[in-house]
Amino acid sequence: LDSAQVDIFKALCSNLMSATQQLALNQHKAGIQIVLHRLSRWQELLRRRREKVLSKSQIIGLWGELIFFRDVFLTHLPSMTAFASWRGPFGDEQDFQFNGSLIEVKTQLSSSDRKIQISSAEQLDTVSGEIYLCHQIVASGITGETAISLNELVDEILQYLKEKEEPQDMLLTILLEYGYMNREEYDKEKWMLNDRILYQIMPDFPVIKASLLPDAICDVKYCIRTDTIRKFAISLEQFVFAVL
């Protein structure tokens, strides 16, 4: 009944159809159980999203993932394939996964120390596959043409999908998982990408590996100084050629 929420409703319907598409026509009981379970999950998801505003660090993190997704995955891959590669909001250790490669995106303000914060010992552990680290520097409070708010960035990608006649529901589902719903608070500050550096995690890259830690050690967090890892930097073109 609320036309402003039609996109979220479409995402919900698409999610229900996707969850039941493998069922046979006579599996009514199983279909009802799946639909009720998904509806309950969506109800809780939407309730929590309405009540909670993303913190500034969460806004920067989501903005950074979106800008990387737009510039790299959505530019070089079919939209449904690109969406399937975005795994961070669903609890995976790395933000993106494609063709056997894992990509972790770290975005920070230009005023921050040039240190990359790693939130777990598993995040850069290549035991899970080949890993690339994307470090992005953003500036805030900018009013130039290239500055864009979180809401504006989401709307830009939705418009791109609409023009390409591609479904928008996958993006909305991912954003809901992340905790995002369009709110006026996300228009108050604009961001601009100042720098993007990609690193390939080689055997001698300085990381703490979960596979090498004693069982008694857990919840490892550490920082990497960017001036010590310059030799591992690769160009965006090299990354696209190797991964996409």
PDB file of C-alpha atoms in Angstrom:
ATOM      1  CA  LEU A   1       0.000   0.000   0.000  1.00  0.00           C
ATOM      2  CA  ASP A   2       3.001   2.299   0.482  1.00  0.00           C
ATOM      3  CA  SER A   3       4.368   3.138  -2.962  1.00  0.00           C
ATOM      4  CA  ALA A   4       7.652   4.332  -1.427  1.00  0.00           C
ATOM      5  CA  GLN A   5       8.368   0.753  -0.304  1.00  0.00           C
ATOM      6  CA  VAL A   6       7.618  -0.978  -3.604  1.00  0.00           C
ATOM      7  CA  ASP A   7      11.274  -1.810  -4.290  1.00  0.00           C
ATOM      8  CA  ILE A   8      11.654  -3.556  -0.944  1.00  0.00           C
ATOM      9  CA  PHE A   9       8.394  -5.436  -1.566  1.00  0.00           C
ATOM     10  CA  LYS A  10       9.702  -6.585  -4.962  1.00  0.00           C
ATOM     11  CA  ALA A  11      12.929  -7.748  -3.298  1.00  0.00           C
ATOM     12  CA  LEU A  12      10.891  -9.721  -0.754  1.00  0.00           C
ATOM     13  CA  CYS A  13       8.798 -11.392  -3.470  1.00  0.00           C
ATOM     14  CA  SER A  14      11.892 -12.244  -5.491  1.00  0.00           C
ATOM     15  CA  ASN A  15      13.550 -13.740  -2.422  1.00  0.00           C
ATOM     16  CA  LEU A  16      10.494 -15.939  -1.723  1.00  0.00           C
ATOM     17  CA  MET A  17      10.389 -17.119  -5.338  1.00  0.00           C
ATOM     18  CA  SER A  18      14.096 -17.910  -5.315  1.00  0.00           C
ATOM     19  CA  ALA A  19      13.767 -19.880  -2.055  1.00  0.00           C
ATOM     20  CA  THR A  20      10.994 -22.107  -3.452  1.00  0.00           C
ATOM     21  CA  GLN A  21      11.893 -22.450  -7.122  1.00  0.00           C
ATOM     22  CA  GLN A  22      13.518 -25.875  -6.680  1.00  0.00           C
ATOM     23  CA  LEU A  23      10.427 -27.448  -5.092  1.00  0.00           C
ATOM     24  CA  ALA A  24       8.201 -29.817  -7.026  1.00  0.00           C
ATOM     25  CA  LEU A  25       4.630 -28.703  -7.719  1.00  0.00           C
ATOM     26  CA  ASN A  26       3.197 -31.097  -5.100  1.00  0.00           C
ATOM     27  CA  GLN A  27       5.510 -30.030  -2.237  1.00  0.00           C
ATOM     28  CA  HIS A  28       2.935 -27.698  -0.712  1.00  0.00           C
ATOM     29  CA  LYS A  29       3.843 -28.286   2.931  1.00  0.00           C
ATOM     30  CA  ALA A  30       7.558 -27.693   2.351  1.00  0.00           C
ATOM     31  CA  GLY A  31       6.770 -24.577   0.319  1.00  0.00           C
ATOM     32  CA  ILE A  32       4.590 -23.105   3.064  1.00  0.00           C
ATOM     33  CA  GLN A  33       7.262 -23.793   5.698  1.00  0.00           C
ATOM     34  CA  ILE A  34       9.962 -22.105   3.608  1.00  0.00           C
ATOM     35  CA  VAL A  35       7.775 -19.065   2.893  1.00  0.00           C
ATOM     36  CA  LEU A  36       6.778 -18.633   6.549  1.00  0.00           C
ATOM     37  CA  HIS A  37      10.405 -18.969   7.664  1.00  0.00           C
ATOM     38  CA  ARG A  38      11.592 -16.396   5.116  1.00  0.00           C
ATOM     39  CA  LEU A  39       8.749 -13.986   5.975  1.00  0.00           C
ATOM     40  CA  SER A  40       9.635 -14.223   9.655  1.00  0.00           C
ATOM     41  CA  ARG A  41      13.273 -13.517   8.841  1.00  0.00           C
ATOM     42  CA  TRP A  42      12.357 -10.512   6.688  1.00  0.00           C
ATOM     43  CA  GLN A  43      10.054  -9.170   9.400  1.00  0.00           C
ATOM     44  CA  GLU A  44      12.854  -9.277  11.965  1.00  0.00           C
ATOM     45  CA  LEU A  45      15.334  -7.874   9.459  1.00  0.00           C
ATOM     46  CA  LEU A  46      13.139  -4.883   8.605  1.00  0.00           C
ATOM     47  CA  ARG A  47      12.271  -4.226  12.227  1.00  0.00           C
ATOM     48  CA  ARG A  48      15.934  -4.027  13.202  1.00  0.00           C
ATOM     49  CA  ARG A  49      16.805  -1.895  10.172  1.00  0.00           C
ATOM     50  CA  ARG A  50      14.103   0.665  10.949  1.00  0.00           C
ATOM     51  CA  GLU A  51      15.324   1.026  14.510  1.00  0.00           C
ATOM     52  CA  LYS A  52      19.060   1.255  13.852  1.00  0.00           C
ATOM     53  CA  VAL A  53      21.031   3.943  12.032  1.00  0.00           C
ATOM     54  CA  LEU A  54      24.415   2.905  10.649  1.00  0.00           C
ATOM     55  CA  SER A  55      27.424   4.371  12.438  1.00  0.00           C
ATOM     56  CA  LYS A  56      29.860   6.592  10.554  1.00  0.00           C
ATOM     57  CA  SER A  57      32.380   3.766  10.224  1.00  0.00           C
ATOM     58  CA  GLN A  58      29.655   1.450   8.910  1.00  0.00           C
ATOM     59  CA  ILE A  59      28.544   4.101   6.405  1.00  0.00           C
ATOM     60  CA  ILE A  60      32.128   4.496   5.159  1.00  0.00           C
ATOM     61  CA  GLY A  61      32.513   0.718   4.951  1.00  0.00           C
ATOM     62  CA  LEU A  62      29.320   0.246   2.960  1.00  0.00           C
ATOM     63  CA  TRP A  63      30.085   3.252   0.732  1.00  0.00           C
ATOM     64  CA  GLY A  64      33.506   1.755   0.018  1.00  0.00           C
ATOM     65  CA  GLU A  65      32.132  -1.666  -0.875  1.00  0.00           C
ATOM     66  CA  LEU A  66      29.474  -0.109  -3.092  1.00  0.00           C
ATOM     67  CA  ILE A  67      31.951   2.071  -4.983  1.00  0.00           C
ATOM     68  CA  PHE A  68      34.269  -0.903  -5.528  1.00  0.00           C
ATOM     69  CA  PHE A  69      31.320  -3.060  -6.589  1.00  0.00           C
ATOM     70  CA  ARG A  70      30.163  -0.364  -9.038  1.00  0.00           C
ATOM     71  CA  ASP A  71      33.585   0.369 -10.522  1.00  0.00           C
ATOM     72  CA  VAL A  72      34.881  -3.185 -10.786  1.00  0.00           C
ATOM     73  CA  PHE A  73      32.344  -6.001 -10.568  1.00  0.00           C
ATOM     74  CA  LEU A  74      29.300  -4.296 -12.096  1.00  0.00           C
ATOM     75  CA  THR A  75      31.463  -2.834 -14.870  1.00  0.00           C
ATOM     76  CA  HIS A  76      33.069  -6.102 -15.929  1.00  0.00           C
ATOM     77  CA  LEU A  77      30.500  -8.785 -15.065  1.00  0.00           C
ATOM     78  CA  PRO A  78      26.801  -9.464 -15.747  1.00  0.00           C
ATOM     79  CA  SER A  79      24.798  -7.945 -12.902  1.00  0.00           C
ATOM     80  CA  MET A  80      23.528 -11.237 -11.432  1.00  0.00           C
ATOM     81  CA  THR A  81      27.062 -12.663 -11.443  1.00  0.00           C
ATOM     82  CA  ALA A  82      28.351  -9.459  -9.838  1.00  0.00           C
ATOM     83  CA  PHE A  83      25.713  -9.612  -7.097  1.00  0.00           C
ATOM     84  CA  ALA A  84      26.496 -13.272  -6.390  1.00  0.00           C
ATOM     85  CA  SER A  85      30.135 -12.311  -5.777  1.00  0.00           C
ATOM     86  CA  TRP A  86      29.275  -9.843  -2.982  1.00  0.00           C
ATOM     87  CA  ARG A  87      29.527 -11.969   0.156  1.00  0.00           C
ATOM     88  CA  GLY A  88      30.497  -9.632   3.026  1.00  0.00           C
ATOM     89  CA  PRO A  89      26.956  -8.696   4.149  1.00  0.00           C
ATOM     90  CA  PHE A  90      26.112 -12.396   4.475  1.00  0.00           C
ATOM     91  CA  GLY A  91      28.803 -13.066   7.071  1.00  0.00           C
ATOM     92  CA  ASP A  92      31.685 -14.308   4.905  1.00  0.00           C
ATOM     93  CA  GLU A  93      35.207 -13.413   6.029  1.00  0.00           C
ATOM     94  CA  GLN A  94      35.976 -11.523   2.808  1.00  0.00           C
ATOM     95  CA  ASP A  95      33.754  -8.981   1.066  1.00  0.00           C
ATOM     96  CA  PHE A  96      33.800 -10.478  -2.439  1.00  0.00           C
ATOM     97  CA  GLN A  97      34.388 -13.918  -3.905  1.00  0.00           C
ATOM     98  CA  PHE A  98      34.696 -14.747  -7.574  1.00  0.00           C
ATOM     99  CA  ASN A  99      36.284 -17.477  -9.670  1.00  0.00           C
ATOM    100  CA  GLY A 100      38.222 -18.911  -6.701  1.00  0.00           C
ATOM    101  CA  SER A 101      39.596 -15.521  -5.607  1.00  0.00           C
ATOM    102  CA  LEU A 102      38.684 -13.614  -2.437  1.00  0.00           C
ATOM    103  CA  ILE A 103      38.701  -9.828  -2.190  1.00  0.00           C
ATOM    104  CA  GLU A 104      38.736  -7.821   1.036  1.00  0.00           C
ATOM    105  CA  VAL A 105      37.873  -4.113   0.773  1.00  0.00           C
ATOM    106  CA  LYS A 106      39.124  -1.679   3.425  1.00  0.00           C
ATOM    107  CA  THR A 107      37.985   1.951   3.222  1.00  0.00           C
ATOM    108  CA  GLN A 108      39.186   4.742   5.521  1.00  0.00           C
ATOM    109  CA  LEU A 109      39.237   8.515   5.753  1.00  0.00           C
ATOM    110  CA  SER A 110      42.155  10.405   4.250  1.00  0.00           C
ATOM    111  CA  SER A 111      42.831  11.889   7.694  1.00  0.00           C
ATOM    112  CA  SER A 112      43.441   8.453   9.219  1.00  0.00           C
ATOM    113  CA  ASP A 113      46.834   6.868   9.760  1.00  0.00           C
ATOM    114  CA  ARG A 114      48.006   4.887   6.754  1.00  0.00           C
ATOM    115  CA  LYS A 115      47.363   1.611   8.497  1.00  0.00           C
ATOM    116  CA  ILE A 116      45.018  -1.093   7.265  1.00  0.00           C
ATOM    117  CA  GLN A 117      42.983  -2.673  10.042  1.00  0.00           C
ATOM    118  CA  ILE A 118      42.488  -6.426   9.724  1.00  0.00           C
ATOM    119  CA  SER A 119      39.624  -7.719  11.837  1.00  0.00           C
ATOM    120  CA  SER A 120      40.455 -11.419  12.053  1.00  0.00           C
ATOM    121  CA  ALA A 121      43.201 -13.938  11.480  1.00  0.00           C
ATOM    122  CA  GLU A 122      41.094 -15.571   8.758  1.00  0.00           C
ATOM    123  CA  GLN A 123      40.623 -12.427   6.685  1.00  0.00           C
ATOM    124  CA  LEU A 124      43.954 -12.595   4.828  1.00  0.00           C
ATOM    125  CA  ASP A 125      44.720 -16.283   5.326  1.00  0.00           C
ATOM    126  CA  THR A 126      45.177 -17.749   1.850  1.00  0.00           C
ATOM    127  CA  VAL A 127      44.253 -21.230   3.069  1.00  0.00           C
ATOM    128  CA  SER A 128      40.736 -20.329   1.829  1.00  0.00           C
ATOM    129  CA  GLY A 129      41.927 -19.271  -1.635  1.00  0.00           C
ATOM    130  CA  GLU A 130      43.837 -16.538  -3.448  1.00  0.00           C
ATOM    131  CA  ILE A 131      43.238 -13.210  -1.695  1.00  0.00           C
ATOM    132  CA  TYR A 132      43.421  -9.592  -2.861  1.00  0.00           C
ATOM    133  CA  LEU A 133      43.284  -6.617  -0.522  1.00  0.00           C
ATOM    134  CA  CYS A 134      41.748  -3.363  -1.748  1.00  0.00           C
ATOM    135  CA  HIS A 135      42.660  -0.268   0.293  1.00  0.00           C
ATOM    136  CA  GLN A 136      40.582   2.829  -0.443  1.00  0.00           C
ATOM    137  CA  ILE A 137      41.073   6.357   0.882  1.00  0.00           C
ATOM    138  CA  VAL A 138      38.055   8.668   0.956  1.00  0.00           C
ATOM    139  CA  ALA A 139      37.520  12.323   1.818  1.00  0.00           C
ATOM    140  CA  SER A 140      34.401  13.600   3.578  1.00  0.00           C
ATOM    141  CA  GLY A 141      32.634  16.960   3.632  1.00  0.00           C
ATOM    142  CA  ILE A 142      33.308  17.469  -0.068  1.00  0.00           C
ATOM    143  CA  THR A 143      30.847  19.382  -2.262  1.00  0.00           C
ATOM    144  CA  GLY A 144      32.436  18.817  -5.692  1.00  0.00           C
ATOM    145  CA  GLU A 145      30.883  17.005  -8.621  1.00  0.00           C
ATOM    146  CA  THR A 146      32.540  13.696  -7.772  1.00  0.00           C
ATOM    147  CA  ALA A 147      31.355  13.680  -4.137  1.00  0.00           C
ATOM    148  CA  ILE A 148      28.350  11.498  -3.473  1.00  0.00           C
ATOM    149  CA  SER A 149      26.336  10.508  -0.414  1.00  0.00           C
ATOM    150  CA  LEU A 150      25.483   6.928   0.495  1.00  0.00           C
ATOM    151  CA  ASN A 151      21.858   7.367  -0.611  1.00  0.00           C
ATOM    152  CA  GLU A 152      22.952   8.952  -3.889  1.00  0.00           C
ATOM    153  CA  LEU A 153      25.362   6.111  -4.591  1.00  0.00           C
ATOM    154  CA  VAL A 154      22.651   3.512  -3.993  1.00  0.00           C
ATOM    155  CA  ASP A 155      20.228   5.437  -6.227  1.00  0.00           C
ATOM    156  CA  GLU A 156      22.874   5.706  -8.959  1.00  0.00           C
ATOM    157  CA  ILE A 157      23.393   1.939  -9.032  1.00  0.00           C
ATOM    158  CA  LEU A 158      19.633   1.289  -8.958  1.00  0.00           C
ATOM    159  CA  GLN A 159      19.212   3.670 -11.909  1.00  0.00           C
ATOM    160  CA  TYR A 160      22.024   1.916 -13.798  1.00  0.00           C
ATOM    161  CA  LEU A 161      20.255  -1.425 -13.310  1.00  0.00           C
ATOM    162  CA  LYS A 162      16.944   0.071 -14.405  1.00  0.00           C
ATOM    163  CA  GLU A 163      18.462   1.466 -17.595  1.00  0.00           C
ATOM    164  CA  LYS A 164      20.041  -1.911 -18.331  1.00  0.00           C
ATOM    165  CA  GLU A 165      16.653  -3.563 -17.625  1.00  0.00           C
ATOM    166  CA  GLU A 166      18.321  -5.625 -14.925  1.00  0.00           C
ATOM    167  CA  PRO A 167      16.536  -6.635 -11.671  1.00  0.00           C
ATOM    168  CA  GLN A 168      17.110  -4.317  -8.722  1.00  0.00           C
ATOM    169  CA  ASP A 169      15.928  -6.683  -5.994  1.00  0.00           C
ATOM    170  CA  MET A 170      19.307  -8.370  -5.481  1.00  0.00           C
ATOM    171  CA  LEU A 171      20.943  -5.064  -4.588  1.00  0.00           C
ATOM    172  CA  LEU A 172      18.118  -4.196  -2.185  1.00  0.00           C
ATOM    173  CA  THR A 173      18.385  -7.602  -0.514  1.00  0.00           C
ATOM    174  CA  ILE A 174      22.145  -7.201  -0.033  1.00  0.00           C
ATOM    175  CA  LEU A 175      21.697  -3.698   1.388  1.00  0.00           C
ATOM    176  CA  LEU A 176      19.075  -4.936   3.844  1.00  0.00           C
ATOM    177  CA  GLU A 177      21.474  -7.646   4.998  1.00  0.00           C
ATOM    178  CA  TYR A 178      24.079  -4.938   5.556  1.00  0.00           C
ATOM    179  CA  GLY A 179      21.611  -2.910   7.629  1.00  0.00           C
ATOM    180  CA  TYR A 180      20.866  -0.188   5.085  1.00  0.00           C
ATOM    181  CA  MET A 181      17.495   1.369   4.341  1.00  0.00           C
ATOM    182  CA  ASN A 182      17.154   4.773   2.719  1.00  0.00           C
ATOM    183  CA  ARG A 183      17.149   7.369   5.515  1.00  0.00           C
ATOM    184  CA  GLU A 184      17.669  11.110   5.421  1.00  0.00           C
ATOM    185  CA  GLU A 185      20.656  10.707   7.773  1.00  0.00           C
ATOM    186  CA  TYR A 186      22.602   9.112   4.903  1.00  0.00           C
ATOM    187  CA  ASP A 187      22.292  12.274   2.804  1.00  0.00           C
ATOM    188  CA  LYS A 188      23.973  14.555   5.321  1.00  0.00           C
ATOM    189  CA  GLU A 189      27.547  13.767   4.335  1.00  0.00           C
ATOM    190  CA  LYS A 190      29.131  13.207   0.937  1.00  0.00           C
ATOM    191  CA  TRP A 191      32.241  11.202   0.159  1.00  0.00           C
ATOM    192  CA  MET A 192      34.842  11.195  -2.581  1.00  0.00           C
ATOM    193  CA  LEU A 193      37.299   8.455  -3.489  1.00  0.00           C
ATOM    194  CA  ASN A 194      40.844   9.842  -3.316  1.00  0.00           C
ATOM    195  CA  ASP A 195      42.871   6.684  -3.806  1.00  0.00           C
ATOM    196  CA  ARG A 196      42.477   2.968  -4.425  1.00  0.00           C
ATOM    197  CA  ILE A 197      45.363   0.518  -4.113  1.00  0.00           C
ATOM    198  CA  LEU A 198      45.097  -3.209  -4.716  1.00  0.00           C
ATOM    199  CA  TYR A 199      47.464  -5.707  -3.116  1.00  0.00           C
ATOM    200  CA  GLN A 200      47.958  -9.357  -3.925  1.00  0.00           C
ATOM    201  CA  ILE A 201      48.491 -11.490  -0.815  1.00  0.00           C
ATOM    202  CA  MET A 202      51.664 -13.381  -1.647  1.00  0.00           C
ATOM    203  CA  PRO A 203      53.412 -15.956   0.596  1.00  0.00           C
ATOM    204  CA  ASP A 204      55.705 -13.275   2.082  1.00  0.00           C
ATOM    205  CA  PHE A 205      52.923 -10.710   2.620  1.00  0.00           C
ATOM    206  CA  PRO A 206      52.884  -9.717   6.336  1.00  0.00           C
ATOM    207  CA  VAL A 207      49.780 -11.395   7.753  1.00  0.00           C
ATOM    208  CA  ILE A 208      48.686 -13.324  10.818  1.00  0.00           C
ATOM    209  CA  LYS A 209      47.290 -16.642   9.610  1.00  0.00           C
ATOM    210  CA  ALA A 210      44.586 -18.478  11.509  1.00  0.00           C
ATOM    211  CA  SER A 211      45.932 -21.774  10.181  1.00  0.00           C
ATOM    212  CA  LEU A 212      49.209 -21.160  12.048  1.00  0.00           C
ATOM    213  CA  LEU A 213      47.779 -19.967  15.381  1.00  0.00           C
ATOM    214  CA  PRO A 214      47.565 -22.162  18.477  1.00  0.00           C
ATOM    215  CA  ASP A 215      44.022 -23.359  19.166  1.00  0.00           C
ATOM    216  CA  ALA A 216      43.891 -21.315  22.383  1.00  0.00           C
ATOM    217  CA  ILE A 217      44.246 -17.975  20.514  1.00  0.00           C
ATOM    218  CA  CYS A 218      41.124 -16.383  19.069  1.00  0.00           C
ATOM    219  CA  ASP A 219      39.659 -12.980  18.070  1.00  0.00           C
ATOM    220  CA  VAL A 220      42.877 -11.674  16.531  1.00  0.00           C
ATOM    221  CA  LYS A 221      42.887  -8.088  15.232  1.00  0.00           C
ATOM    222  CA  TYR A 222      45.929  -6.276  13.846  1.00  0.00           C
ATOM    223  CA  CYS A 223      47.082  -3.417  11.589  1.00  0.00           C
ATOM    224  CA  ILE A 224      49.381  -3.382   8.554  1.00  0.00           C
ATOM    225  CA  ARG A 225      51.486  -0.306   7.705  1.00  0.00           C
ATOM    226  CA  THR A 226      50.953   0.599   4.073  1.00  0.00           C
ATOM    227  CA  ASP A 227      54.540   1.797   3.587  1.00  0.00           C
ATOM    228  CA  THR A 228      55.766  -1.767   4.179  1.00  0.00           C
ATOM    229  CA  ILE A 229      53.665  -3.503   1.502  1.00  0.00           C
ATOM    230  CA  ARG A 230      54.208  -1.362  -1.586  1.00  0.00           C
ATOM    231  CA  LYS A 231      55.920  -4.177  -3.478  1.00  0.00           C
ATOM    232  CA  PHE A 232      52.721  -6.214  -3.361  1.00  0.00           C
ATOM    233  CA  ALA A 233      50.634  -3.508  -5.068  1.00  0.00           C
ATOM    234  CA  ILE A 234      49.080  -4.315  -8.453  1.00  0.00           C
ATOM    235  CA  SER A 235      47.141  -2.184 -10.908  1.00  0.00           C
ATOM    236  CA  LEU A 236      43.388  -2.416 -11.343  1.00  0.00           C
ATOM    237  CA  GLU A 237      43.992  -3.706 -14.870  1.00  0.00           C
ATOM    238  CA  GLN A 238      46.159  -6.540 -13.496  1.00  0.00           C
ATOM    239  CA  PHE A 239      43.465  -7.407 -10.979  1.00  0.00           C
ATOM    240  CA  VAL A 240      40.713  -7.468 -13.597  1.00  0.00           C
ATOM    241  CA  PHE A 241      42.829  -9.639 -15.922  1.00  0.00           C
ATOM    242  CA  ALA A 242      43.739 -12.101 -13.159  1.00  0.00           C
ATOM    243  CA  VAL A 243      40.347 -12.392 -11.439  1.00  0.00           C
ATOM    244  CA  LEU A 244      37.534 -11.293 -13.760  1.00  0.00           C
TER     245      LEU A 244
END
